Coordinates of C-alpha atoms in Angstrom, one line a residue:
X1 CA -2.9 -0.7 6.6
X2 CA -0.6 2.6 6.1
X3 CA -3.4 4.3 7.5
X4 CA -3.9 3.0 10.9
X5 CA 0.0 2.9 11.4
X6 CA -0.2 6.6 10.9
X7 CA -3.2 7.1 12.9
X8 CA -1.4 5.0 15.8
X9 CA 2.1 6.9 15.5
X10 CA -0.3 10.0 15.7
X11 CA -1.3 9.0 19.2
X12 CA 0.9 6.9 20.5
X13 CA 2.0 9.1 23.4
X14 CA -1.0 11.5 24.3
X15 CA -3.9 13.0 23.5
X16 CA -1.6 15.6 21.7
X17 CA -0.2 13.7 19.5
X18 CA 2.5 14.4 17.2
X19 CA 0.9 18.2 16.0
X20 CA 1.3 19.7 19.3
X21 CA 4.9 17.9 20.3
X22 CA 5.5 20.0 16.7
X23 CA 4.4 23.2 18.1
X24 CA 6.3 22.7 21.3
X25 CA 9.7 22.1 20.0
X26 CA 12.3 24.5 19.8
X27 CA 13.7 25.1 15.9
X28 CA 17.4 26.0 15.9
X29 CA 18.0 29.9 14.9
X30 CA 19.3 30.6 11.1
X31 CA 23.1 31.0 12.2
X32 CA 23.9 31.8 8.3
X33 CA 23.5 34.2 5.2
X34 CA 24.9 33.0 2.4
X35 CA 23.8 29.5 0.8
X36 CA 26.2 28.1 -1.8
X37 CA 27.2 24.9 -3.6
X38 CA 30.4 23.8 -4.5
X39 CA 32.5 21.2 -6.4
X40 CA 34.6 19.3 -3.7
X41 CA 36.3 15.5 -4.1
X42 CA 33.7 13.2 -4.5
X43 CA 31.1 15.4 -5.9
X44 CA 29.4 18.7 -4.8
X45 CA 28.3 20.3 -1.3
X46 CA 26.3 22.9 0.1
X47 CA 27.8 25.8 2.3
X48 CA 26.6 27.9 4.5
X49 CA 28.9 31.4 4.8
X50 CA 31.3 29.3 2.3
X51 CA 31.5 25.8 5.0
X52 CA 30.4 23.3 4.0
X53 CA 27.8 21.2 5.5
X54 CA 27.6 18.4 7.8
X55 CA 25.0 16.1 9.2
X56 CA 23.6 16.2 12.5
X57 CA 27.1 13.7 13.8
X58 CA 29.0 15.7 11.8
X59 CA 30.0 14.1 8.5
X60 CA 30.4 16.1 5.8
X61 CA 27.6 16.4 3.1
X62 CA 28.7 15.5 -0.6
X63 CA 26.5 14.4 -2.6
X64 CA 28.0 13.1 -6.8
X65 CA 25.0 14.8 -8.6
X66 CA 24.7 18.9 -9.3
X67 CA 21.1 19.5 -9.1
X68 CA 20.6 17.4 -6.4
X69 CA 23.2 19.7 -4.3
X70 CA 21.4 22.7 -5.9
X71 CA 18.0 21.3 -3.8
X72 CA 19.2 21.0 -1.1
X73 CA 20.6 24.1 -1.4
X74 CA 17.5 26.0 -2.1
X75 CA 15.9 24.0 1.0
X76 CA 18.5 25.7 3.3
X77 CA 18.3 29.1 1.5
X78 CA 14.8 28.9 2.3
X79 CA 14.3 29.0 5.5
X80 CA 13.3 31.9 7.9
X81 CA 14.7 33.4 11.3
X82 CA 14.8 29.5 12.3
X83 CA 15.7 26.2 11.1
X84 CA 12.5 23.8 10.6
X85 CA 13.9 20.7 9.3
X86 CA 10.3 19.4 8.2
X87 CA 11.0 21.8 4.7
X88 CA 13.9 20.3 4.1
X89 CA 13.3 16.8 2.5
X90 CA 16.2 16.6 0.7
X91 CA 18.4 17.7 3.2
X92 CA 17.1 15.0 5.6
X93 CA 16.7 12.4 3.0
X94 CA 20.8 12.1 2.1
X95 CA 22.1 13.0 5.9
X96 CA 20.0 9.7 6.7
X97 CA 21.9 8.1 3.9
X98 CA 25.0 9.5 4.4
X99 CA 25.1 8.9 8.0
X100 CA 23.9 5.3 7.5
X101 CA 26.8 4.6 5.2
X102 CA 28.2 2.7 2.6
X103 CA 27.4 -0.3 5.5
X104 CA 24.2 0.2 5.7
X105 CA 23.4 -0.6 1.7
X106 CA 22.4 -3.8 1.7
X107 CA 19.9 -3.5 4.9
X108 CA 18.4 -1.2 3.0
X109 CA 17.7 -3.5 -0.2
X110 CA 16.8 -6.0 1.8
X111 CA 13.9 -4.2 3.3
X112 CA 12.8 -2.9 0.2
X113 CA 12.5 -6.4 -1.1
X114 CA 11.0 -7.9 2.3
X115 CA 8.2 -5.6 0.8
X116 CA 8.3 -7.1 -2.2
X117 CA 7.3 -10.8 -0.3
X118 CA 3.9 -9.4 0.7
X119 CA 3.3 -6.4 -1.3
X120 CA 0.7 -3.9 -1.5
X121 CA -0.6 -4.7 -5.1
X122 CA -0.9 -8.6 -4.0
X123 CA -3.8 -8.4 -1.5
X124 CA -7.3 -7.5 -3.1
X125 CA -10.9 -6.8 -1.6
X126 CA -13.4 -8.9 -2.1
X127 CA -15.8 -5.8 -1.9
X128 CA -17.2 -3.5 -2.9
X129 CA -17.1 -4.1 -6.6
X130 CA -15.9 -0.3 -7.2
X131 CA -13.0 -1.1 -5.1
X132 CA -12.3 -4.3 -6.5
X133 CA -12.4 -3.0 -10.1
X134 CA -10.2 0.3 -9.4
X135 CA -7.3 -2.3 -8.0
X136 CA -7.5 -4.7 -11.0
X137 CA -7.3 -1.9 -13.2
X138 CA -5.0 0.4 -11.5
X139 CA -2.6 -2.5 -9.5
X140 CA -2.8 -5.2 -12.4
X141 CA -1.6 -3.0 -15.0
X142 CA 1.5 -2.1 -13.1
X143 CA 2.3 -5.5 -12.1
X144 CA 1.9 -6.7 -15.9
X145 CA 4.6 -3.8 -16.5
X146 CA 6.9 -5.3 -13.9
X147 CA 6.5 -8.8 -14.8
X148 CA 7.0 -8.3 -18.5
X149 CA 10.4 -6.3 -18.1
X150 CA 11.8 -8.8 -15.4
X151 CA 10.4 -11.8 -17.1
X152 CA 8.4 -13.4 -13.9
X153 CA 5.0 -14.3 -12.9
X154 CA 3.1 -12.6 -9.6
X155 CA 0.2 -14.1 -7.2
X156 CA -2.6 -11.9 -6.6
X157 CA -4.9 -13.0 -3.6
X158 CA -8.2 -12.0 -2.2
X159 CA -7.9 -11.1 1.5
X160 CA -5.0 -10.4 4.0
X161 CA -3.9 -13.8 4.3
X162 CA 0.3 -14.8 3.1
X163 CA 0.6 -15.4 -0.6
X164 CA 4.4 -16.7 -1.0
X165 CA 5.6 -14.8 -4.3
X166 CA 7.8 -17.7 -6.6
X167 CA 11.6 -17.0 -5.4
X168 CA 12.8 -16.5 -8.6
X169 CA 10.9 -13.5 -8.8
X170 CA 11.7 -12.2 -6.0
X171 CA 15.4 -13.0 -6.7
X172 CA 15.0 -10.7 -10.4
X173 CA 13.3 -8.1 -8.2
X174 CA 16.2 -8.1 -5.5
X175 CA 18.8 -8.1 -9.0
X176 CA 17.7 -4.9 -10.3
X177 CA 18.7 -2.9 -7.1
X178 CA 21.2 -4.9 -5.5
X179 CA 24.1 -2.9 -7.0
X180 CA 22.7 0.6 -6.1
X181 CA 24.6 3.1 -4.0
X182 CA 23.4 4.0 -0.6
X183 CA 22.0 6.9 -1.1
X184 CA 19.6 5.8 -3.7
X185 CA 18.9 2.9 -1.4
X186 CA 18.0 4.9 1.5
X187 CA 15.7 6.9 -1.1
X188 CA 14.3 3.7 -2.3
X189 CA 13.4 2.6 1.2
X190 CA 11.5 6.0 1.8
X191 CA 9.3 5.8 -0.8
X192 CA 8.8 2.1 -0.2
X193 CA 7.8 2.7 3.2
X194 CA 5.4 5.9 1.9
X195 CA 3.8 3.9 -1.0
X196 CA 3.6 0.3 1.3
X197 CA 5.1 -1.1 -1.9
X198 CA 8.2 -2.4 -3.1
X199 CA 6.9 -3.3 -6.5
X200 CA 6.0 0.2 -7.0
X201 CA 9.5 1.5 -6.1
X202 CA 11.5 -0.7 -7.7
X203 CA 9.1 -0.1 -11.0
X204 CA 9.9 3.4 -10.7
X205 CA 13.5 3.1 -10.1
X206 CA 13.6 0.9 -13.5
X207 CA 11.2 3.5 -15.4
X208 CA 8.4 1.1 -15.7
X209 CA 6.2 3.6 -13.9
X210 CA 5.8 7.4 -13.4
X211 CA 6.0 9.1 -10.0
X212 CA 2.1 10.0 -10.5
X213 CA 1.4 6.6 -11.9
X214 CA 2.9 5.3 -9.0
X215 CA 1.5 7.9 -6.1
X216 CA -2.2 6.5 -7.2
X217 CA -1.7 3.0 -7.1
X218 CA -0.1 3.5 -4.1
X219 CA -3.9 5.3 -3.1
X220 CA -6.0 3.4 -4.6
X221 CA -7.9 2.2 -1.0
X222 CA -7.5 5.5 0.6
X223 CA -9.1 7.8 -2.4
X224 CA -11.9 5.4 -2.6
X225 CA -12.7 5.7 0.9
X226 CA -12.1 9.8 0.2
X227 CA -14.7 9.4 -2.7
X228 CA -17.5 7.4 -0.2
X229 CA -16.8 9.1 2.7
X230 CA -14.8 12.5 2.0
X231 CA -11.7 13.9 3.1
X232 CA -10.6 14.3 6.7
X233 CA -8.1 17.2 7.3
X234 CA -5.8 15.7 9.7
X235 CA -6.0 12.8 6.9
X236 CA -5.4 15.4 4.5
X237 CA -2.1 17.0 5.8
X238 CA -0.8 13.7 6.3
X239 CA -0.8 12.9 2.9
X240 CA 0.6 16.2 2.3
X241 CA 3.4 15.8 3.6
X242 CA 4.0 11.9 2.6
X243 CA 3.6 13.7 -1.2
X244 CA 6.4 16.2 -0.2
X245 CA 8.8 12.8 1.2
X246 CA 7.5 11.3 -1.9
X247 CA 8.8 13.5 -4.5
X248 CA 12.2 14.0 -2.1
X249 CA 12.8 10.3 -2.5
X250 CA 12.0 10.0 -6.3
X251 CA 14.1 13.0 -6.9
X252 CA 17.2 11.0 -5.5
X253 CA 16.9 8.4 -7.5
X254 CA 16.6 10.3 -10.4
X255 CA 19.3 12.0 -10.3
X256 CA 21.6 9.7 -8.8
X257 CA 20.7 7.0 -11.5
X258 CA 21.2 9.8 -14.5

């Protein structure tokens, strides 16, 4: 599913597609030398010739964790005679959440646990056996993890058809984030959205799973079709850069739960 909502965002306007609108943008020119971070009320920010930064409606940029302001510092240190925010996850990642707000918290958890209702690791093939095999082995021991620490059951089901989940587990599930900040919420919601499970991200937030553990089960499908079929480029860059959002997002909530 992931994959044709790509391929469909890829096209959706012309026989360009997303590639060449990149190309014919115009990046911003580097208006700064120096890159810094430092402690301010609240936590830490990034400046640029010693201001601190702001997102793109202007709100200042603090974020309460050190090495997190230290990223995104390296991200704007990094760039060239222009501005290209496409290497700047991090960056991009908290101005969304900082911009969204406190008020825009519980949206978030909610959509991370609409997921959850009709998740990824639920729907199974029915064929071919490889396929079926690498889910049960891959998506069952996850979901075992995840049921064990929260105490519930989960409902599998051959096909694409609804399974309802029990609400008590999707209440526990809801629990475990519903008192996060909203900048681990919008990271949450990221890598939700990049995985196609909510499971998987909450499992991660907890610890249950590694970000590795997690980026294959999350691949399962594709990288079976890759193994039948091989590896298409434009395919290939995609996931590329969904690794590079990936790691942004599990970053953030690494370091904002430490």
């Amino acid at each position: 599913m992931r994959e044709f909502l790509e391929d469909a965002l890829e096209h959706r306007d012309d026989g360009y597609g997303r590639a060449q609108k990149h190309l014919r943008r115009e990046l911003p020119k580097r208006f700064y030398k120096d890159v810094g971070v430092a402690p301010v009320e609240g936590g830490y920010a990034v400046t640029l010739d010693g201001r601190q930064t702001r997102t793109p409606t202007k709100v200042p940029v603090v974020v309460p964790h050190l090495e997190l302001a230290q990223r995104m510092a390296s991200e704007w240190h990094g760039q060239g005679d222009f501005i290209d925010p496409d290497l700047m996850p991090h960056v991009r990642l908290i101005n969304s959440g900082i911009e969204g707000g406190e008020a825009a918290r519980d949206p978030l958890v909610a959509e991370v646990v609409k997921f959850c209702g009709s998740d990824l690791l639920f729907y199974r093939a029915d064929s071919p056996r490889e396929l079926v095999a690498r889910q049960e082995e891959i998506w069952d021991d996850a979901l075992v993890r995840v049921a064990r620490y929260f105490s519930v059951t989960f409902e599998p089901t051959v096909g694409i058809l609804h399974k309802e989940q029990a609400p008590e587990t999707i209440d526990r599930l809801r629990n475990a984030i519903a008192e996060v900040d909203h900048l681990t919420a919008t990271a949450l919601v990221s890598v939700t959205g990049i995985m196609g499970s909510g499971v998987l991200a909450i499992a991660l937030y907890e610890g249950l799973v590694d970000p590795e553990e997690a980026w294959i089960a999350a691949h399962v499908d594709e990288d079976y079709q890759i193994s039948n079929w091989g590896e298409d480029y434009e395919a290939s860059e995609r996931r590329k850069k969904r690794r590079i959002e990936f790691d942004a997002g599990v970053n953030v909530i690494r370091w904002l739960k430490a």
